Protein backbone atom coordinates (compact mmCIF):
# COMPACT_ATOMS: atom_id res chain seq x y z
CA UNK A 1 0.00 0.00 0.00
CA UNK A 2 1.27 3.46 -0.84
CA UNK A 3 0.06 6.46 1.19
CA UNK A 4 0.68 10.06 0.26
CA UNK A 5 -0.68 13.47 1.19
CA UNK A 6 -1.65 15.80 -1.61
CA UNK A 7 -3.55 19.03 -2.00
CA UNK A 8 -6.68 19.15 -4.11
CA UNK A 9 -5.66 21.99 -6.43
CA UNK A 10 -7.68 25.09 -7.11
CA UNK A 11 -9.26 25.16 -10.52
CA UNK A 12 -7.36 28.20 -11.78
CA UNK A 13 -3.86 27.28 -10.58
CA UNK A 14 -4.16 29.48 -7.52
CA UNK A 15 -1.01 29.53 -5.46
CA UNK A 16 -1.42 27.35 -2.39
CA UNK A 17 0.94 28.49 0.35
CA UNK A 18 1.59 25.18 2.07
CA UNK A 19 4.72 23.52 3.36
CA UNK A 20 4.74 20.60 0.96
CA UNK A 21 7.52 18.45 -0.45
CA UNK A 22 8.72 19.69 -3.84
CA UNK A 23 7.13 16.75 -5.63
CA UNK A 24 3.70 17.72 -4.32
CA UNK A 25 4.15 21.43 -4.91
CA UNK A 26 4.89 20.75 -8.58
CA UNK A 27 1.49 19.15 -9.23
CA UNK A 28 -0.81 20.76 -11.75
CA UNK A 29 -4.60 20.58 -11.97
CA UNK A 30 -5.98 18.77 -14.98
CA UNK A 31 -9.04 16.93 -16.21
CA UNK A 32 -8.36 13.26 -16.88
CA UNK A 33 -10.12 11.11 -19.48
CA UNK A 34 -10.84 8.01 -17.37
CA UNK A 35 -10.19 5.48 -20.11
CA UNK A 36 -7.33 3.26 -18.89
CA UNK A 37 -4.68 5.30 -20.71
CA UNK A 38 -2.23 7.28 -18.60
CA UNK A 39 -2.75 10.90 -19.62
CA UNK A 40 -1.65 12.37 -16.27
CA UNK A 41 0.78 15.26 -16.51
CA UNK A 42 4.24 14.00 -15.40
CA UNK A 43 4.19 16.69 -12.68
CA UNK A 44 1.27 14.78 -11.07
CA UNK A 45 3.42 11.72 -10.35
CA UNK A 46 3.36 11.35 -6.56
CA UNK A 47 5.30 8.15 -6.18
CA UNK A 48 7.33 5.92 -8.47
CA UNK A 49 6.42 2.91 -6.36
CA UNK A 50 7.35 -0.06 -8.57
CA UNK A 51 9.58 -2.93 -7.52
CA UNK A 52 8.81 -3.07 -3.81
CA UNK A 53 6.68 -6.21 -3.48
CA UNK A 54 7.44 -9.91 -3.38
CA UNK A 55 5.41 -10.62 -6.51
CA UNK A 56 6.12 -8.22 -9.36
CA UNK A 57 2.91 -9.28 -11.13
CA UNK A 58 0.81 -7.47 -8.52
CA UNK A 59 3.15 -4.59 -7.81
CA UNK A 60 1.77 -1.06 -7.91
CA UNK A 61 3.88 1.12 -10.16
CA UNK A 62 3.71 4.88 -10.59
CA UNK A 63 0.96 6.62 -8.60
CA UNK A 64 -0.62 9.84 -9.91
CA UNK A 65 -3.09 12.22 -8.26
CA UNK A 66 -4.63 15.43 -9.57
CA UNK A 67 -7.98 17.19 -9.79
CA UNK A 68 -9.99 19.71 -11.69
CA UNK A 69 -12.79 21.89 -10.29
CA UNK A 70 -15.17 18.91 -10.07
CA UNK A 71 -13.25 15.64 -9.53
CA UNK A 72 -10.28 14.08 -7.79
CA UNK A 73 -8.39 11.74 -10.14
CA UNK A 74 -6.19 8.87 -8.98
CA UNK A 75 -4.28 6.64 -11.38
CA UNK A 76 -1.66 3.97 -10.92
CA UNK A 77 0.10 1.21 -12.81
CA UNK A 78 -0.68 -2.37 -11.80
CA UNK A 79 -0.48 -5.92 -13.04
CA UNK A 80 -2.44 -8.89 -11.75
CA UNK A 81 -0.36 -11.49 -13.60
CA UNK A 82 -1.60 -15.02 -12.96
CA UNK A 83 -3.21 -14.10 -9.65
CA UNK A 84 -6.98 -14.43 -9.31
CA UNK A 85 -9.30 -12.37 -7.13
CA UNK A 86 -7.10 -9.27 -7.28
CA UNK A 87 -8.72 -6.20 -5.79
CA UNK A 88 -7.45 -2.66 -6.13
CA UNK A 89 -8.32 -0.06 -3.57
CA UNK A 90 -7.98 3.61 -2.73
CA UNK A 91 -8.50 5.16 0.68
CA UNK A 92 -8.99 8.90 1.09
CA UNK A 93 -8.74 10.96 4.26
CA UNK A 94 -10.14 14.46 4.02
CA UNK A 95 -8.30 15.77 7.08
CA UNK A 96 -10.37 14.37 9.90
CA UNK A 97 -9.13 12.52 12.96
CA UNK A 98 -12.19 10.27 12.72
CA UNK A 99 -12.31 7.44 10.21
CA UNK A 100 -11.90 3.72 9.93
CA UNK A 101 -9.09 1.78 11.58
CA UNK A 102 -10.32 -1.41 9.92
CA UNK A 103 -11.22 -1.80 6.27
CA UNK A 104 -14.82 -2.76 5.37
CA UNK A 105 -13.86 -6.44 5.66
CA UNK A 106 -12.33 -6.15 9.13
CA UNK A 107 -8.63 -6.05 8.17
CA UNK A 108 -6.39 -3.65 10.08
CA UNK A 109 -5.49 -0.53 8.09
CA UNK A 110 -1.95 0.74 7.77
CA UNK A 111 -3.29 4.11 8.94
CA UNK A 112 -4.25 2.63 12.34
CA UNK A 113 -1.58 4.70 14.17
CA UNK A 114 -1.93 7.84 12.02
CA UNK A 115 -3.47 11.02 13.39
CA UNK A 116 -6.04 11.01 10.56
CA UNK A 117 -7.89 7.93 9.35
CA UNK A 118 -9.55 7.16 5.99
CA UNK A 119 -12.97 8.70 5.50
CA UNK A 120 -13.64 7.05 2.13
CA UNK A 121 -12.69 3.80 0.36
CA UNK A 122 -13.09 2.84 -3.26
CA UNK A 123 -12.43 -0.66 -4.58
CA UNK A 124 -12.63 -2.77 -7.70
CA UNK A 125 -12.40 -6.55 -8.09
CA UNK A 126 -10.50 -7.24 -11.32
CA UNK A 127 -12.15 -10.66 -11.85
CA UNK A 128 -15.65 -9.27 -12.37
CA UNK A 129 -15.23 -5.45 -12.35
CA UNK A 130 -17.32 -5.21 -9.15
CA UNK A 131 -16.83 -1.68 -7.83
CA UNK A 132 -17.92 0.14 -4.72
CA UNK A 133 -17.44 3.33 -2.76
CA UNK A 134 -17.79 3.56 1.00
CA UNK A 135 -17.63 6.27 3.65
CA UNK A 136 -16.98 6.16 7.39
CA UNK A 137 -20.26 7.11 9.11
CA UNK A 138 -18.71 7.47 12.57
CA UNK A 139 -18.98 3.84 13.60
CA UNK A 140 -18.79 1.70 10.45
CA UNK A 141 -18.31 1.72 6.68
CA UNK A 142 -21.49 2.51 4.69
CA UNK A 143 -22.14 2.55 0.97
CA UNK A 144 -21.44 5.92 -0.63
CA UNK A 145 -23.00 4.60 -3.81
CA UNK A 146 -24.67 1.40 -4.94
CA UNK A 147 -21.92 -1.19 -5.59
CA UNK A 148 -21.96 -3.25 -8.75
CA UNK A 149 -20.28 -4.09 -12.01
CA UNK A 150 -18.63 -0.91 -13.28
CA UNK A 151 -20.55 1.17 -10.71
CA UNK A 152 -17.84 3.81 -10.19
CA UNK A 153 -16.60 4.06 -13.76
CA UNK A 154 -13.20 2.86 -12.54
CA UNK A 155 -11.08 1.60 -15.43
CA UNK A 156 -8.69 -1.03 -14.13
CA UNK A 157 -8.30 -3.93 -16.52
CA UNK A 158 -5.34 -3.09 -18.73
CA UNK A 159 -2.35 -2.32 -16.50
CA UNK A 160 -3.29 1.27 -15.64
CA UNK A 161 -6.09 1.88 -13.14
CA UNK A 162 -7.78 5.26 -12.93
CA UNK A 163 -10.84 6.69 -11.29
CA UNK A 164 -12.49 10.07 -10.97
CA UNK A 165 -14.34 10.86 -7.74
CA UNK A 166 -16.57 13.90 -7.33
CA UNK A 167 -15.06 16.40 -4.90
CA UNK A 168 -18.62 17.03 -3.64
CA UNK A 169 -18.88 13.32 -2.70
CA UNK A 170 -15.74 13.74 -0.60
CA UNK A 171 -17.07 16.94 0.92
CA UNK A 172 -14.03 18.96 -0.19
CA UNK A 173 -13.40 21.86 -2.53
CA UNK A 174 -10.41 22.54 -4.76
CA UNK A 175 -7.56 23.62 -2.50
CA UNK A 176 -8.34 21.22 0.37
CA UNK A 177 -5.62 18.89 1.65
CA UNK A 178 -6.32 15.17 1.48
CA UNK A 179 -4.42 11.95 2.15
CA UNK A 180 -4.52 9.13 -0.41
CA UNK A 181 -3.51 5.49 -0.14
CA UNK A 182 -3.59 2.95 -2.98
CA UNK A 183 -3.22 -0.84 -2.85
mmCIF file with all atom_site columns, C-alpha atoms in Angstrom:
data_model
loop_
_atom_site.group_PDB
_atom_site.id
_atom_site.type_symbol
_atom_site.label_atom_id
_atom_site.label_alt_id
_atom_site.label_comp_id
_atom_site.label_asym_id
_atom_site.label_entity_id
_atom_site.label_seq_id
_atom_site.pdbx_PDB_ins_code
_atom_site.Cartn_x
_atom_site.Cartn_y
_atom_site.Cartn_z
_atom_site.occupancy
_atom_site.B_iso_or_equiv
_atom_site.pdbx_formal_charge
_atom_site.auth_seq_id
_atom_site.auth_comp_id
_atom_site.auth_asym_id
_atom_site.auth_atom_id
_atom_site.pdbx_PDB_model_num
ATOM 1   C CA . UNK A 1 1   ? 0.000   0.000   0.000   1.00 0.00 ? 1   UNK A CA 1
ATOM 2   C CA . UNK A 1 2   ? 1.273   3.461   -0.843  1.00 0.00 ? 2   UNK A CA 1
ATOM 3   C CA . UNK A 1 3   ? 0.055   6.456   1.189   1.00 0.00 ? 3   UNK A CA 1
ATOM 4   C CA . UNK A 1 4   ? 0.675   10.059  0.263   1.00 0.00 ? 4   UNK A CA 1
ATOM 5   C CA . UNK A 1 5   ? -0.684  13.472  1.189   1.00 0.00 ? 5   UNK A CA 1
ATOM 6   C CA . UNK A 1 6   ? -1.650  15.795  -1.610  1.00 0.00 ? 6   UNK A CA 1
ATOM 7   C CA . UNK A 1 7   ? -3.553  19.032  -2.004  1.00 0.00 ? 7   UNK A CA 1
ATOM 8   C CA . UNK A 1 8   ? -6.677  19.151  -4.111  1.00 0.00 ? 8   UNK A CA 1
ATOM 9   C CA . UNK A 1 9   ? -5.659  21.995  -6.428  1.00 0.00 ? 9   UNK A CA 1
ATOM 10  C CA . UNK A 1 10  ? -7.681  25.091  -7.106  1.00 0.00 ? 10  UNK A CA 1
ATOM 11  C CA . UNK A 1 11  ? -9.256  25.161  -10.523 1.00 0.00 ? 11  UNK A CA 1
ATOM 12  C CA . UNK A 1 12  ? -7.355  28.199  -11.781 1.00 0.00 ? 12  UNK A CA 1
ATOM 13  C CA . UNK A 1 13  ? -3.864  27.284  -10.577 1.00 0.00 ? 13  UNK A CA 1
ATOM 14  C CA . UNK A 1 14  ? -4.159  29.482  -7.520  1.00 0.00 ? 14  UNK A CA 1
ATOM 15  C CA . UNK A 1 15  ? -1.005  29.528  -5.464  1.00 0.00 ? 15  UNK A CA 1
ATOM 16  C CA . UNK A 1 16  ? -1.418  27.351  -2.391  1.00 0.00 ? 16  UNK A CA 1
ATOM 17  C CA . UNK A 1 17  ? 0.943   28.486  0.347   1.00 0.00 ? 17  UNK A CA 1
ATOM 18  C CA . UNK A 1 18  ? 1.591   25.176  2.074   1.00 0.00 ? 18  UNK A CA 1
ATOM 19  C CA . UNK A 1 19  ? 4.720   23.522  3.361   1.00 0.00 ? 19  UNK A CA 1
ATOM 20  C CA . UNK A 1 20  ? 4.739   20.596  0.958   1.00 0.00 ? 20  UNK A CA 1
ATOM 21  C CA . UNK A 1 21  ? 7.521   18.451  -0.449  1.00 0.00 ? 21  UNK A CA 1
ATOM 22  C CA . UNK A 1 22  ? 8.725   19.692  -3.836  1.00 0.00 ? 22  UNK A CA 1
ATOM 23  C CA . UNK A 1 23  ? 7.129   16.746  -5.633  1.00 0.00 ? 23  UNK A CA 1
ATOM 24  C CA . UNK A 1 24  ? 3.699   17.719  -4.316  1.00 0.00 ? 24  UNK A CA 1
ATOM 25  C CA . UNK A 1 25  ? 4.149   21.432  -4.909  1.00 0.00 ? 25  UNK A CA 1
ATOM 26  C CA . UNK A 1 26  ? 4.887   20.751  -8.576  1.00 0.00 ? 26  UNK A CA 1
ATOM 27  C CA . UNK A 1 27  ? 1.492   19.155  -9.228  1.00 0.00 ? 27  UNK A CA 1
ATOM 28  C CA . UNK A 1 28  ? -0.809  20.762  -11.748 1.00 0.00 ? 28  UNK A CA 1
ATOM 29  C CA . UNK A 1 29  ? -4.601  20.578  -11.973 1.00 0.00 ? 29  UNK A CA 1
ATOM 30  C CA . UNK A 1 30  ? -5.976  18.770  -14.985 1.00 0.00 ? 30  UNK A CA 1
ATOM 31  C CA . UNK A 1 31  ? -9.044  16.934  -16.211 1.00 0.00 ? 31  UNK A CA 1
ATOM 32  C CA . UNK A 1 32  ? -8.359  13.259  -16.885 1.00 0.00 ? 32  UNK A CA 1
ATOM 33  C CA . UNK A 1 33  ? -10.120 11.112  -19.475 1.00 0.00 ? 33  UNK A CA 1
ATOM 34  C CA . UNK A 1 34  ? -10.844 8.007   -17.375 1.00 0.00 ? 34  UNK A CA 1
ATOM 35  C CA . UNK A 1 35  ? -10.190 5.478   -20.115 1.00 0.00 ? 35  UNK A CA 1
ATOM 36  C CA . UNK A 1 36  ? -7.331  3.262   -18.894 1.00 0.00 ? 36  UNK A CA 1
ATOM 37  C CA . UNK A 1 37  ? -4.675  5.298   -20.711 1.00 0.00 ? 37  UNK A CA 1
ATOM 38  C CA . UNK A 1 38  ? -2.229  7.285   -18.602 1.00 0.00 ? 38  UNK A CA 1
ATOM 39  C CA . UNK A 1 39  ? -2.750  10.900  -19.618 1.00 0.00 ? 39  UNK A CA 1
ATOM 40  C CA . UNK A 1 40  ? -1.645  12.368  -16.265 1.00 0.00 ? 40  UNK A CA 1
ATOM 41  C CA . UNK A 1 41  ? 0.782   15.258  -16.509 1.00 0.00 ? 41  UNK A CA 1
ATOM 42  C CA . UNK A 1 42  ? 4.236   13.997  -15.400 1.00 0.00 ? 42  UNK A CA 1
ATOM 43  C CA . UNK A 1 43  ? 4.186   16.686  -12.677 1.00 0.00 ? 43  UNK A CA 1
ATOM 44  C CA . UNK A 1 44  ? 1.270   14.779  -11.071 1.00 0.00 ? 44  UNK A CA 1
ATOM 45  C CA . UNK A 1 45  ? 3.422   11.716  -10.354 1.00 0.00 ? 45  UNK A CA 1
ATOM 46  C CA . UNK A 1 46  ? 3.356   11.346  -6.558  1.00 0.00 ? 46  UNK A CA 1
ATOM 47  C CA . UNK A 1 47  ? 5.296   8.147   -6.175  1.00 0.00 ? 47  UNK A CA 1
ATOM 48  C CA . UNK A 1 48  ? 7.334   5.921   -8.474  1.00 0.00 ? 48  UNK A CA 1
ATOM 49  C CA . UNK A 1 49  ? 6.424   2.912   -6.364  1.00 0.00 ? 49  UNK A CA 1
ATOM 50  C CA . UNK A 1 50  ? 7.350   -0.063  -8.566  1.00 0.00 ? 50  UNK A CA 1
ATOM 51  C CA . UNK A 1 51  ? 9.575   -2.933  -7.521  1.00 0.00 ? 51  UNK A CA 1
ATOM 52  C CA . UNK A 1 52  ? 8.814   -3.075  -3.813  1.00 0.00 ? 52  UNK A CA 1
ATOM 53  C CA . UNK A 1 53  ? 6.684   -6.209  -3.478  1.00 0.00 ? 53  UNK A CA 1
ATOM 54  C CA . UNK A 1 54  ? 7.442   -9.907  -3.380  1.00 0.00 ? 54  UNK A CA 1
ATOM 55  C CA . UNK A 1 55  ? 5.411   -10.618 -6.512  1.00 0.00 ? 55  UNK A CA 1
ATOM 56  C CA . UNK A 1 56  ? 6.120   -8.216  -9.355  1.00 0.00 ? 56  UNK A CA 1
ATOM 57  C CA . UNK A 1 57  ? 2.911   -9.276  -11.132 1.00 0.00 ? 57  UNK A CA 1
ATOM 58  C CA . UNK A 1 58  ? 0.807   -7.468  -8.520  1.00 0.00 ? 58  UNK A CA 1
ATOM 59  C CA . UNK A 1 59  ? 3.154   -4.586  -7.807  1.00 0.00 ? 59  UNK A CA 1
ATOM 60  C CA . UNK A 1 60  ? 1.768   -1.058  -7.910  1.00 0.00 ? 60  UNK A CA 1
ATOM 61  C CA . UNK A 1 61  ? 3.881   1.115   -10.161 1.00 0.00 ? 61  UNK A CA 1
ATOM 62  C CA . UNK A 1 62  ? 3.706   4.875   -10.592 1.00 0.00 ? 62  UNK A CA 1
ATOM 63  C CA . UNK A 1 63  ? 0.960   6.623   -8.596  1.00 0.00 ? 63  UNK A CA 1
ATOM 64  C CA . UNK A 1 64  ? -0.617  9.840   -9.913  1.00 0.00 ? 64  UNK A CA 1
ATOM 65  C CA . UNK A 1 65  ? -3.090  12.224  -8.255  1.00 0.00 ? 65  UNK A CA 1
ATOM 66  C CA . UNK A 1 66  ? -4.633  15.432  -9.571  1.00 0.00 ? 66  UNK A CA 1
ATOM 67  C CA . UNK A 1 67  ? -7.983  17.186  -9.792  1.00 0.00 ? 67  UNK A CA 1
ATOM 68  C CA . UNK A 1 68  ? -9.994  19.710  -11.687 1.00 0.00 ? 68  UNK A CA 1
ATOM 69  C CA . UNK A 1 69  ? -12.795 21.886  -10.288 1.00 0.00 ? 69  UNK A CA 1
ATOM 70  C CA . UNK A 1 70  ? -15.166 18.907  -10.072 1.00 0.00 ? 70  UNK A CA 1
ATOM 71  C CA . UNK A 1 71  ? -13.253 15.640  -9.526  1.00 0.00 ? 71  UNK A CA 1
ATOM 72  C CA . UNK A 1 72  ? -10.281 14.078  -7.792  1.00 0.00 ? 72  UNK A CA 1
ATOM 73  C CA . UNK A 1 73  ? -8.392  11.735  -10.144 1.00 0.00 ? 73  UNK A CA 1
ATOM 74  C CA . UNK A 1 74  ? -6.185  8.871   -8.975  1.00 0.00 ? 74  UNK A CA 1
ATOM 75  C CA . UNK A 1 75  ? -4.282  6.641   -11.384 1.00 0.00 ? 75  UNK A CA 1
ATOM 76  C CA . UNK A 1 76  ? -1.656  3.968   -10.924 1.00 0.00 ? 76  UNK A CA 1
ATOM 77  C CA . UNK A 1 77  ? 0.096   1.209   -12.805 1.00 0.00 ? 77  UNK A CA 1
ATOM 78  C CA . UNK A 1 78  ? -0.685  -2.373  -11.796 1.00 0.00 ? 78  UNK A CA 1
ATOM 79  C CA . UNK A 1 79  ? -0.484  -5.924  -13.043 1.00 0.00 ? 79  UNK A CA 1
ATOM 80  C CA . UNK A 1 80  ? -2.438  -8.890  -11.754 1.00 0.00 ? 80  UNK A CA 1
ATOM 81  C CA . UNK A 1 81  ? -0.359  -11.494 -13.605 1.00 0.00 ? 81  UNK A CA 1
ATOM 82  C CA . UNK A 1 82  ? -1.600  -15.022 -12.957 1.00 0.00 ? 82  UNK A CA 1
ATOM 83  C CA . UNK A 1 83  ? -3.213  -14.103 -9.651  1.00 0.00 ? 83  UNK A CA 1
ATOM 84  C CA . UNK A 1 84  ? -6.978  -14.430 -9.306  1.00 0.00 ? 84  UNK A CA 1
ATOM 85  C CA . UNK A 1 85  ? -9.299  -12.365 -7.129  1.00 0.00 ? 85  UNK A CA 1
ATOM 86  C CA . UNK A 1 86  ? -7.103  -9.270  -7.279  1.00 0.00 ? 86  UNK A CA 1
ATOM 87  C CA . UNK A 1 87  ? -8.718  -6.199  -5.786  1.00 0.00 ? 87  UNK A CA 1
ATOM 88  C CA . UNK A 1 88  ? -7.454  -2.661  -6.134  1.00 0.00 ? 88  UNK A CA 1
ATOM 89  C CA . UNK A 1 89  ? -8.319  -0.057  -3.566  1.00 0.00 ? 89  UNK A CA 1
ATOM 90  C CA . UNK A 1 90  ? -7.976  3.606   -2.731  1.00 0.00 ? 90  UNK A CA 1
ATOM 91  C CA . UNK A 1 91  ? -8.497  5.165   0.685   1.00 0.00 ? 91  UNK A CA 1
ATOM 92  C CA . UNK A 1 92  ? -8.995  8.898   1.093   1.00 0.00 ? 92  UNK A CA 1
ATOM 93  C CA . UNK A 1 93  ? -8.736  10.957  4.259   1.00 0.00 ? 93  UNK A CA 1
ATOM 94  C CA . UNK A 1 94  ? -10.144 14.463  4.022   1.00 0.00 ? 94  UNK A CA 1
ATOM 95  C CA . UNK A 1 95  ? -8.301  15.773  7.080   1.00 0.00 ? 95  UNK A CA 1
ATOM 96  C CA . UNK A 1 96  ? -10.375 14.370  9.896   1.00 0.00 ? 96  UNK A CA 1
ATOM 97  C CA . UNK A 1 97  ? -9.131  12.518  12.956  1.00 0.00 ? 97  UNK A CA 1
ATOM 98  C CA . UNK A 1 98  ? -12.191 10.274  12.716  1.00 0.00 ? 98  UNK A CA 1
ATOM 99  C CA . UNK A 1 99  ? -12.310 7.438   10.208  1.00 0.00 ? 99  UNK A CA 1
ATOM 100 C CA . UNK A 1 100 ? -11.900 3.722   9.931   1.00 0.00 ? 100 UNK A CA 1
ATOM 101 C CA . UNK A 1 101 ? -9.087  1.777   11.583  1.00 0.00 ? 101 UNK A CA 1
ATOM 102 C CA . UNK A 1 102 ? -10.323 -1.407  9.916   1.00 0.00 ? 102 UNK A CA 1
ATOM 103 C CA . UNK A 1 103 ? -11.217 -1.796  6.269   1.00 0.00 ? 103 UNK A CA 1
ATOM 104 C CA . UNK A 1 104 ? -14.817 -2.761  5.372   1.00 0.00 ? 104 UNK A CA 1
ATOM 105 C CA . UNK A 1 105 ? -13.863 -6.445  5.657   1.00 0.00 ? 105 UNK A CA 1
ATOM 106 C CA . UNK A 1 106 ? -12.330 -6.145  9.131   1.00 0.00 ? 106 UNK A CA 1
ATOM 107 C CA . UNK A 1 107 ? -8.633  -6.052  8.173   1.00 0.00 ? 107 UNK A CA 1
ATOM 108 C CA . UNK A 1 108 ? -6.388  -3.646  10.080  1.00 0.00 ? 108 UNK A CA 1
ATOM 109 C CA . UNK A 1 109 ? -5.494  -0.533  8.094   1.00 0.00 ? 109 UNK A CA 1
ATOM 110 C CA . UNK A 1 110 ? -1.949  0.743   7.768   1.00 0.00 ? 110 UNK A CA 1
ATOM 111 C CA . UNK A 1 111 ? -3.287  4.114   8.940   1.00 0.00 ? 111 UNK A CA 1
ATOM 112 C CA . UNK A 1 112 ? -4.253  2.634   12.343  1.00 0.00 ? 112 UNK A CA 1
ATOM 113 C CA . UNK A 1 113 ? -1.582  4.703   14.165  1.00 0.00 ? 113 UNK A CA 1
ATOM 114 C CA . UNK A 1 114 ? -1.930  7.837   12.022  1.00 0.00 ? 114 UNK A CA 1
ATOM 115 C CA . UNK A 1 115 ? -3.466  11.017  13.387  1.00 0.00 ? 115 UNK A CA 1
ATOM 116 C CA . UNK A 1 116 ? -6.038  11.013  10.560  1.00 0.00 ? 116 UNK A CA 1
ATOM 117 C CA . UNK A 1 117 ? -7.889  7.934   9.353   1.00 0.00 ? 117 UNK A CA 1
ATOM 118 C CA . UNK A 1 118 ? -9.545  7.162   5.987   1.00 0.00 ? 118 UNK A CA 1
ATOM 119 C CA . UNK A 1 119 ? -12.965 8.703   5.501   1.00 0.00 ? 119 UNK A CA 1
ATOM 120 C CA . UNK A 1 120 ? -13.636 7.046   2.129   1.00 0.00 ? 120 UNK A CA 1
ATOM 121 C CA . UNK A 1 121 ? -12.690 3.804   0.364   1.00 0.00 ? 121 UNK A CA 1
ATOM 122 C CA . UNK A 1 122 ? -13.089 2.836   -3.255  1.00 0.00 ? 122 UNK A CA 1
ATOM 123 C CA . UNK A 1 123 ? -12.434 -0.655  -4.577  1.00 0.00 ? 123 UNK A CA 1
ATOM 124 C CA . UNK A 1 124 ? -12.635 -2.769  -7.701  1.00 0.00 ? 124 UNK A CA 1
ATOM 125 C CA . UNK A 1 125 ? -12.400 -6.552  -8.093  1.00 0.00 ? 125 UNK A CA 1
ATOM 126 C CA . UNK A 1 126 ? -10.503 -7.238  -11.323 1.00 0.00 ? 126 UNK A CA 1
ATOM 127 C CA . UNK A 1 127 ? -12.145 -10.661 -11.846 1.00 0.00 ? 127 UNK A CA 1
ATOM 128 C CA . UNK A 1 128 ? -15.650 -9.274  -12.366 1.00 0.00 ? 128 UNK A CA 1
ATOM 129 C CA . UNK A 1 129 ? -15.233 -5.448  -12.354 1.00 0.00 ? 129 UNK A CA 1
ATOM 130 C CA . UNK A 1 130 ? -17.324 -5.210  -9.148  1.00 0.00 ? 130 UNK A CA 1
ATOM 131 C CA . UNK A 1 131 ? -16.830 -1.681  -7.833  1.00 0.00 ? 131 UNK A CA 1
ATOM 132 C CA . UNK A 1 132 ? -17.923 0.137   -4.718  1.00 0.00 ? 132 UNK A CA 1
ATOM 133 C CA . UNK A 1 133 ? -17.436 3.329   -2.759  1.00 0.00 ? 133 UNK A CA 1
ATOM 134 C CA . UNK A 1 134 ? -17.787 3.558   1.002   1.00 0.00 ? 134 UNK A CA 1
ATOM 135 C CA . UNK A 1 135 ? -17.626 6.272   3.648   1.00 0.00 ? 135 UNK A CA 1
ATOM 136 C CA . UNK A 1 136 ? -16.983 6.157   7.388   1.00 0.00 ? 136 UNK A CA 1
ATOM 137 C CA . UNK A 1 137 ? -20.264 7.109   9.114   1.00 0.00 ? 137 UNK A CA 1
ATOM 138 C CA . UNK A 1 138 ? -18.706 7.471   12.569  1.00 0.00 ? 138 UNK A CA 1
ATOM 139 C CA . UNK A 1 139 ? -18.981 3.844   13.601  1.00 0.00 ? 139 UNK A CA 1
ATOM 140 C CA . UNK A 1 140 ? -18.792 1.700   10.450  1.00 0.00 ? 140 UNK A CA 1
ATOM 141 C CA . UNK A 1 141 ? -18.312 1.725   6.677   1.00 0.00 ? 141 UNK A CA 1
ATOM 142 C CA . UNK A 1 142 ? -21.487 2.509   4.694   1.00 0.00 ? 142 UNK A CA 1
ATOM 143 C CA . UNK A 1 143 ? -22.140 2.553   0.968   1.00 0.00 ? 143 UNK A CA 1
ATOM 144 C CA . UNK A 1 144 ? -21.444 5.921   -0.635  1.00 0.00 ? 144 UNK A CA 1
ATOM 145 C CA . UNK A 1 145 ? -22.998 4.597   -3.814  1.00 0.00 ? 145 UNK A CA 1
ATOM 146 C CA . UNK A 1 146 ? -24.668 1.403   -4.938  1.00 0.00 ? 146 UNK A CA 1
ATOM 147 C CA . UNK A 1 147 ? -21.923 -1.186  -5.590  1.00 0.00 ? 147 UNK A CA 1
ATOM 148 C CA . UNK A 1 148 ? -21.964 -3.248  -8.753  1.00 0.00 ? 148 UNK A CA 1
ATOM 149 C CA . UNK A 1 149 ? -20.277 -4.093  -12.011 1.00 0.00 ? 149 UNK A CA 1
ATOM 150 C CA . UNK A 1 150 ? -18.630 -0.906  -13.284 1.00 0.00 ? 150 UNK A CA 1
ATOM 151 C CA . UNK A 1 151 ? -20.550 1.169   -10.707 1.00 0.00 ? 151 UNK A CA 1
ATOM 152 C CA . UNK A 1 152 ? -17.836 3.807   -10.191 1.00 0.00 ? 152 UNK A CA 1
ATOM 153 C CA . UNK A 1 153 ? -16.596 4.060   -13.761 1.00 0.00 ? 153 UNK A CA 1
ATOM 154 C CA . UNK A 1 154 ? -13.196 2.864   -12.540 1.00 0.00 ? 154 UNK A CA 1
ATOM 155 C CA . UNK A 1 155 ? -11.084 1.602   -15.432 1.00 0.00 ? 155 UNK A CA 1
ATOM 156 C CA . UNK A 1 156 ? -8.687  -1.034  -14.133 1.00 0.00 ? 156 UNK A CA 1
ATOM 157 C CA . UNK A 1 157 ? -8.299  -3.932  -16.524 1.00 0.00 ? 157 UNK A CA 1
ATOM 158 C CA . UNK A 1 158 ? -5.339  -3.087  -18.733 1.00 0.00 ? 158 UNK A CA 1
ATOM 159 C CA . UNK A 1 159 ? -2.350  -2.321  -16.499 1.00 0.00 ? 159 UNK A CA 1
ATOM 160 C CA . UNK A 1 160 ? -3.287  1.266   -15.642 1.00 0.00 ? 160 UNK A CA 1
ATOM 161 C CA . UNK A 1 161 ? -6.086  1.882   -13.143 1.00 0.00 ? 161 UNK A CA 1
ATOM 162 C CA . UNK A 1 162 ? -7.777  5.255   -12.929 1.00 0.00 ? 162 UNK A CA 1
ATOM 163 C CA . UNK A 1 163 ? -10.836 6.693   -11.287 1.00 0.00 ? 163 UNK A CA 1
ATOM 164 C CA . UNK A 1 164 ? -12.494 10.070  -10.968 1.00 0.00 ? 164 UNK A CA 1
ATOM 165 C CA . UNK A 1 165 ? -14.341 10.861  -7.736  1.00 0.00 ? 165 UNK A CA 1
ATOM 166 C CA . UNK A 1 166 ? -16.572 13.898  -7.335  1.00 0.00 ? 166 UNK A CA 1
ATOM 167 C CA . UNK A 1 167 ? -15.062 16.404  -4.900  1.00 0.00 ? 167 UNK A CA 1
ATOM 168 C CA . UNK A 1 168 ? -18.618 17.030  -3.639  1.00 0.00 ? 168 UNK A CA 1
ATOM 169 C CA . UNK A 1 169 ? -18.885 13.321  -2.703  1.00 0.00 ? 169 UNK A CA 1
ATOM 170 C CA . UNK A 1 170 ? -15.738 13.735  -0.605  1.00 0.00 ? 170 UNK A CA 1
ATOM 171 C CA . UNK A 1 171 ? -17.072 16.944  0.921   1.00 0.00 ? 171 UNK A CA 1
ATOM 172 C CA . UNK A 1 172 ? -14.031 18.955  -0.193  1.00 0.00 ? 172 UNK A CA 1
ATOM 173 C CA . UNK A 1 173 ? -13.400 21.856  -2.526  1.00 0.00 ? 173 UNK A CA 1
ATOM 174 C CA . UNK A 1 174 ? -10.415 22.544  -4.759  1.00 0.00 ? 174 UNK A CA 1
ATOM 175 C CA . UNK A 1 175 ? -7.556  23.625  -2.504  1.00 0.00 ? 175 UNK A CA 1
ATOM 176 C CA . UNK A 1 176 ? -8.339  21.225  0.371   1.00 0.00 ? 176 UNK A CA 1
ATOM 177 C CA . UNK A 1 177 ? -5.624  18.892  1.646   1.00 0.00 ? 177 UNK A CA 1
ATOM 178 C CA . UNK A 1 178 ? -6.323  15.168  1.477   1.00 0.00 ? 178 UNK A CA 1
ATOM 179 C CA . UNK A 1 179 ? -4.415  11.953  2.147   1.00 0.00 ? 179 UNK A CA 1
ATOM 180 C CA . UNK A 1 180 ? -4.517  9.131   -0.410  1.00 0.00 ? 180 UNK A CA 1
ATOM 181 C CA . UNK A 1 181 ? -3.509  5.487   -0.136  1.00 0.00 ? 181 UNK A CA 1
ATOM 182 C CA . UNK A 1 182 ? -3.593  2.949   -2.976  1.00 0.00 ? 182 UNK A CA 1
ATOM 183 C CA . UNK A 1 183 ? -3.215  -0.838  -2.846  1.00 0.00 ? 183 UNK A CA 1
#
